[in-house]
Structures are given as structure tokens and as C-alpha cells.
PDB file of C-alpha atoms in Angstrom:
ATOM      1  CA  MET L  17      -6.668 -34.242 -10.117  1.00 42.00           C
ATOM      2  CA  GLY L  18      -7.215 -30.929 -11.948  1.00 40.00           C
ATOM      3  CA  SER L  19      -4.610 -28.310 -12.719  1.00 41.00           C
ATOM      4  CA  MET L  20      -4.273 -25.278 -10.423  1.00 48.00           C
ATOM      5  CA  ALA L  21      -3.205 -23.017 -13.313  1.00 49.00           C
ATOM      6  CA  PRO L  22      -5.760 -20.425 -14.445  1.00 53.00           C
ATOM      7  CA  THR L  23      -7.732 -21.581 -17.470  1.00 51.00           C
ATOM      8  CA  ASN L  24      -9.233 -18.182 -18.315  1.00 58.00           C
ATOM      9  CA  ASP L  25     -12.521 -19.913 -19.179  1.00 63.00           C
ATOM     10  CA  HIS L  26     -14.382 -18.399 -16.229  1.00 62.00           C
ATOM     11  CA  PRO L  27     -14.949 -14.678 -15.504  1.00 62.00           C
ATOM     12  CA  GLY L  28     -13.073 -15.144 -12.223  1.00 59.00           C
ATOM     13  CA  GLU L  29      -9.908 -15.923 -14.199  1.00 60.00           C
ATOM     14  CA  GLN L  30     -10.305 -13.021 -16.615  1.00 59.00           C
ATOM     15  CA  ALA L  31      -9.330  -9.398 -16.102  1.00 57.00           C
ATOM     16  CA  ALA L  32     -11.698  -7.280 -14.038  1.00 56.00           C
ATOM     17  CA  GLY L  33     -13.112  -4.045 -15.544  1.00 80.00           C
ATOM     18  CA  ASP L  34     -11.015  -1.500 -13.609  1.00 91.00           C
ATOM     19  CA  PRO L  35      -9.429  -3.295 -10.708  1.00 97.00           C
ATOM     20  CA  VAL L  36      -7.945  -0.114  -9.224  1.00 97.00           C
ATOM     21  CA  ARG L  37     -10.719   0.650  -6.749  1.00 98.00           C
ATOM     22  CA  LEU L  38      -9.154   3.127  -4.326  1.00 98.00           C
ATOM     23  CA  LEU L  39      -5.923   5.152  -4.436  1.00 98.00           C
ATOM     24  CA  GLU L  40      -5.556   8.097  -2.095  1.00 97.00           C
ATOM     25  CA  ILE L  41      -3.209  10.145   0.005  1.00 98.00           C
ATOM     26  CA  ARG L  42      -5.012  11.446   3.094  1.00 97.00           C
ATOM     27  CA  ASP L  43      -4.327  13.604   6.118  1.00 98.00           C
ATOM     28  CA  THR L  44      -6.957  11.784   8.192  1.00 98.00           C
ATOM     29  CA  PRO L  45      -6.783   8.412  10.009  1.00 97.00           C
ATOM     30  CA  LEU L  46      -6.949   5.332   7.779  1.00 98.00           C
ATOM     31  CA  SER L  47      -9.491   2.521   8.008  1.00 97.00           C
ATOM     32  CA  VAL L  48      -8.385  -1.051   7.407  1.00 98.00           C
ATOM     33  CA  ASP L  49     -12.059  -2.026   7.000  1.00 98.00           C
ATOM     34  CA  GLU L  50     -12.563   0.557   4.248  1.00 98.00           C
ATOM     35  CA  ILE L  51      -9.607  -0.711   2.238  1.00 98.00           C
ATOM     36  CA  PHE L  52     -10.612  -4.356   2.773  1.00 98.00           C
ATOM     37  CA  ARG L  53     -14.160  -3.604   1.566  1.00 98.00           C
ATOM     38  CA  ALA L  54     -12.785  -1.748  -1.472  1.00 98.00           C
ATOM     39  CA  VAL L  55     -11.094  -4.910  -2.785  1.00 98.00           C
ATOM     40  CA  GLY L  56     -14.038  -7.227  -2.224  1.00 97.00           C
ATOM     41  CA  ASP L  57     -14.742  -9.292  -5.334  1.00 96.00           C
ATOM     42  CA  ASP L  58     -16.818 -12.476  -5.655  1.00 96.00           C
ATOM     43  CA  ALA L  59     -14.317 -13.930  -8.146  1.00 95.00           C
ATOM     44  CA  ALA L  60     -11.381 -13.514  -5.750  1.00 96.00           C
ATOM     45  CA  GLY L  61     -10.254 -16.529  -3.778  1.00 96.00           C
ATOM     46  CA  GLY L  62      -7.505 -14.631  -1.994  1.00 98.00           C
ATOM     47  CA  THR L  63      -7.144 -11.170  -0.521  1.00 98.00           C
ATOM     48  CA  ALA L  64      -3.838  -9.950   0.865  1.00 98.00           C
ATOM     49  CA  LEU L  65      -3.699  -6.830   3.001  1.00 98.00           C
ATOM     50  CA  PHE L  66      -0.697  -4.993   4.388  1.00 98.00           C
ATOM     51  CA  VAL L  67      -0.905  -2.409   7.176  1.00 98.00           C
ATOM     52  CA  GLY L  68       2.115  -0.220   7.885  1.00 97.00           C
ATOM     53  CA  THR L  69       2.211   1.404  11.316  1.00 97.00           C
ATOM     54  CA  VAL L  70       4.498   3.885  13.035  1.00 95.00           C
ATOM     55  CA  ARG L  71       6.949   1.924  15.177  1.00 94.00           C
ATOM     56  CA  ASN L  72       8.707   3.194  18.290  1.00 95.00           C
ATOM     57  CA  HIS L  73      12.242   2.772  16.939  1.00 94.00           C
ATOM     58  CA  ASP L  74      14.361   3.008  13.815  1.00 92.00           C
ATOM     59  CA  GLY L  75      18.061   2.456  13.246  1.00 88.00           C
ATOM     60  CA  GLY L  76      18.700   1.807  16.933  1.00 92.00           C
ATOM     61  CA  GLN L  77      17.016   5.028  18.064  1.00 94.00           C
ATOM     62  CA  ASP L  78      13.724   5.564  19.897  1.00 95.00           C
ATOM     63  CA  VAL L  79      11.087   7.293  17.741  1.00 95.00           C
ATOM     64  CA  ASP L  80       8.644   9.652  19.473  1.00 92.00           C
ATOM     65  CA  ALA L  81       6.624  10.709  16.421  1.00 90.00           C
ATOM     66  CA  LEU L  82       6.913  11.357  12.729  1.00 94.00           C
ATOM     67  CA  GLY L  83       5.372  13.261   9.898  1.00 96.00           C
ATOM     68  CA  TYR L  84       4.749  12.272   6.306  1.00 97.00           C
ATOM     69  CA  SER L  85       4.709  14.705   3.415  1.00 97.00           C
ATOM     70  CA  CYS L  86       4.501  14.146  -0.318  1.00 96.00           C
ATOM     71  CA  HIS L  87       5.286  15.702  -3.651  1.00 96.00           C
ATOM     72  CA  PRO L  88       2.292  16.946  -5.707  1.00 95.00           C
ATOM     73  CA  SER L  89       2.955  14.093  -8.177  1.00 96.00           C
ATOM     74  CA  ALA L  90       2.570  11.384  -5.507  1.00 97.00           C
ATOM     75  CA  GLN L  91      -1.022  10.516  -6.433  1.00 96.00           C
ATOM     76  CA  GLU L  92      -0.055  10.083 -10.105  1.00 97.00           C
ATOM     77  CA  GLU L  93       2.914   7.914  -9.116  1.00 98.00           C
ATOM     78  CA  MET L  94       0.646   5.751  -6.949  1.00 98.00           C
ATOM     79  CA  ARG L  95      -1.579   5.230  -9.999  1.00 98.00           C
ATOM     80  CA  ARG L  96       1.429   4.249 -12.137  1.00 98.00           C
ATOM     81  CA  VAL L  97       2.620   1.737  -9.502  1.00 98.00           C
ATOM     82  CA  ALA L  98      -0.895   0.291  -9.136  1.00 98.00           C
ATOM     83  CA  GLU L  99      -1.363  -0.086 -12.890  1.00 98.00           C
ATOM     84  CA  LYS L 100       1.964  -1.934 -13.162  1.00 98.00           C
ATOM     85  CA  VAL L 101       0.841  -4.410 -10.474  1.00 98.00           C
ATOM     86  CA  VAL L 102      -2.464  -4.888 -12.311  1.00 97.00           C
ATOM     87  CA  ALA L 103      -0.551  -5.538 -15.559  1.00 97.00           C
ATOM     88  CA  ASP L 104       1.751  -8.098 -13.921  1.00 97.00           C
ATOM     89  CA  PHE L 105      -0.765 -10.080 -11.831  1.00 97.00           C
ATOM     90  CA  PRO L 106      -4.369 -11.328 -12.258  1.00 97.00           C
ATOM     91  CA  VAL L 107      -5.728  -8.625  -9.952  1.00 97.00           C
ATOM     92  CA  ARG L 108      -9.481  -8.538  -9.365  1.00 97.00           C
ATOM     93  CA  ALA L 109      -9.271  -5.447  -7.148  1.00 98.00           C
ATOM     94  CA  LEU L 110      -6.564  -3.234  -5.668  1.00 98.00           C
ATOM     95  CA  ALA L 111      -6.521  -0.400  -3.137  1.00 98.00           C
ATOM     96  CA  ALA L 112      -3.798   1.717  -1.539  1.00 98.00           C
ATOM     97  CA  VAL L 113      -4.108   4.620   0.883  1.00 98.00           C
ATOM     98  CA  HIS L 114      -1.193   6.490   2.479  1.00 98.00           C
ATOM     99  CA  ARG L 115      -1.393   8.969   5.317  1.00 98.00           C
ATOM    100  CA  VAL L 116       0.368  12.332   5.410  1.00 98.00           C
ATOM    101  CA  GLY L 117       0.723  14.744   8.301  1.00 97.00           C
ATOM    102  CA  ASP L 118       1.791  14.171  11.902  1.00 97.00           C
ATOM    103  CA  LEU L 119       1.485  10.636  13.252  1.00 96.00           C
ATOM    104  CA  GLN L 120       2.198   9.031  16.608  1.00 95.00           C
ATOM    105  CA  VAL L 121       3.638   5.622  17.459  1.00 95.00           C
ATOM    106  CA  GLY L 122       1.002   2.984  16.659  1.00 96.00           C
ATOM    107  CA  ASP L 123      -0.841   5.085  14.040  1.00 97.00           C
ATOM    108  CA  ILE L 124      -1.544   3.510  10.658  1.00 98.00           C
ATOM    109  CA  ALA L 125       0.606   5.110   7.949  1.00 97.00           C
ATOM    110  CA  VAL L 126      -0.332   2.994   4.916  1.00 98.00           C
ATOM    111  CA  VAL L 127      -2.797   0.276   3.955  1.00 98.00           C
ATOM    112  CA  VAL L 128      -2.647  -1.677   0.695  1.00 98.00           C
ATOM    113  CA  ALA L 129      -4.794  -4.591  -0.379  1.00 98.00           C
ATOM    114  CA  VAL L 130      -5.086  -6.812  -3.429  1.00 98.00           C
ATOM    115  CA  SER L 131      -7.598  -9.516  -4.301  1.00 98.00           C
ATOM    116  CA  CYS L 132      -6.851 -12.176  -6.909  1.00 97.00           C
ATOM    117  CA  PRO L 133      -8.363 -15.518  -7.941  1.00 97.00           C
ATOM    118  CA  HIS L 134      -5.755 -17.406  -5.851  1.00 97.00           C
ATOM    119  CA  ARG L 135      -3.849 -16.685  -2.627  1.00 97.00           C
ATOM    120  CA  ALA L 136      -0.315 -16.972  -4.025  1.00 98.00           C
ATOM    121  CA  GLU L 137      -1.081 -14.288  -6.607  1.00 97.00           C
ATOM    122  CA  ALA L 138      -2.682 -12.080  -3.976  1.00 98.00           C
ATOM    123  CA  PHE L 139       0.362 -12.316  -1.692  1.00 98.00           C
ATOM    124  CA  ALA L 140       2.783 -11.621  -4.544  1.00 98.00           C
ATOM    125  CA  ALA L 141       0.773  -8.701  -5.926  1.00 98.00           C
ATOM    126  CA  CYS L 142       0.339  -7.133  -2.479  1.00 98.00           C
ATOM    127  CA  ARG L 143       4.063  -7.428  -1.794  1.00 98.00           C
ATOM    128  CA  LYS L 144       4.908  -5.834  -5.149  1.00 98.00           C
ATOM    129  CA  LEU L 145       2.405  -3.034  -4.500  1.00 98.00           C
ATOM    130  CA  ILE L 146       3.770  -2.028  -1.090  1.00 98.00           C
ATOM    131  CA  ASP L 147       7.414  -2.464  -2.109  1.00 98.00           C
ATOM    132  CA  ASP L 148       7.038  -0.331  -5.242  1.00 98.00           C
ATOM    133  CA  LEU L 149       4.941   2.253  -3.432  1.00 97.00           C
ATOM    134  CA  LYS L 150       7.669   2.623  -0.786  1.00 96.00           C
ATOM    135  CA  HIS L 151      10.469   2.865  -3.375  1.00 96.00           C
ATOM    136  CA  GLU L 152       8.858   4.877  -6.174  1.00 96.00           C
ATOM    137  CA  VAL L 153       6.180   7.205  -4.804  1.00 97.00           C
ATOM    138  CA  PRO L 154       7.556  10.558  -3.554  1.00 97.00           C
ATOM    139  CA  ILE L 155       6.380  10.378   0.058  1.00 96.00           C
ATOM    140  CA  TRP L 156       8.865  11.407   2.738  1.00 96.00           C
ATOM    141  CA  LYS L 157       9.017  10.501   6.412  1.00 94.00           C
ATOM    142  CA  HIS L 158      10.335  13.014   8.963  1.00 94.00           C
ATOM    143  CA  GLN L 159      11.233  11.086  12.125  1.00 93.00           C
ATOM    144  CA  HIS L 160      11.594  12.712  15.529  1.00 91.00           C
ATOM    145  CA  PHE L 161      13.826  10.746  17.897  1.00 94.00           C
ATOM    146  CA  SER L 162      13.709  10.711  21.697  1.00 93.00           C
ATOM    147  CA  ASP L 163      17.191  12.249  21.940  1.00 94.00           C
ATOM    148  CA  GLY L 164      16.007  15.388  20.136  1.00 91.00           C
ATOM    149  CA  THR L 165      17.501  14.530  16.757  1.00 93.00           C
ATOM    150  CA  GLU L 166      15.503  14.057  13.583  1.00 91.00           C
ATOM    151  CA  GLU L 167      15.867  12.409  10.191  1.00 91.00           C
ATOM    152  CA  TRP L 168      14.199  12.616   6.787  1.00 91.00           C
ATOM    153  CA  VAL L 169      13.656   9.332   4.933  1.00 88.00           C
ATOM    154  CA  GLY L 170      12.436   9.461   1.342  1.00 77.00           C
ATOM    155  CA  ALA L 171      11.014   7.140  -1.230  1.00 55.00           C
ATOM    156  CA  CYS L 172      12.905   8.700  -4.117  1.00 45.00           C
TER     157      CYS L 172
END
């Protein structure tokens, strides 16, 4: 039985040209299909996709709506986070799009996707991408609760 470890003797196991295919911050609704298509790669055996949506509660309180805003450097920070993921994993293609502006419960706030030669790598790279994006990119969430209170939650 053959080894599952990459051998690097096939183009599918070697680095892609520029695997960062799509990185944007938008004030318009996001498309899961667009992000999925952006990471399509014939050498990828696994594609992991994460969709973050606005939920109806946080910290024990009902959420009515929220708004996202970002620092002017957010796009550059997204690029830095994406390039780190590409350096740490055998990424064939990567995409991340975050929404800003006013959103309602159920709206898509962020979509990230990564394709890699194997599924385990794709899952790990996608997890690293969304976790680092949430912790390092200066995008802030302004939550409006049902009781009239509000809260700012920031990445940095």
C-alpha cells in the first residue's frame, strides 16, 4: 500500500502559481458559489469552505441586527493572513471575503475557502484562515440587542 504523504513529484503536490485568488471586503451580499468557484483547482482533492452568518443571539442576549466596519488597513491584513496560510499549508487556491455594513440575522458575514491536494490539509488551512482573520484583521462588529443595548466586538 502506497504512502499518503505528498511526494512533490506531481504538479498537484507542488506550489500553485499564486494561490490567493480572491480577497475582498465588500458592502454587498456575499456569494458562497463565487468563493467556491474561486478556489477551484484540478490538482485539489479537498476543498474546505466556511460560511459565517449573523446569529440571533450572543452572550445570552437576543441580537436584532449588527453592523461591521473595518480599518483602512483591513485589506492589507487579510493579505498578510492569507499569505501566512499559503506558506504553512500546501494550498492550491484560497479565497476570503468579509462583509461590512448593516446586516440582519441570517445574513452571510464572511466566507473563506481553501483547496489543497488532500482533505486534511484543506480543513486545517481553512480553520487557520478563518481563525486568524477573526483575530488579526481589524474588522469590528457592532451588535444591537433586543433590549436596546449594544456592544462593539473587535478583532484587534
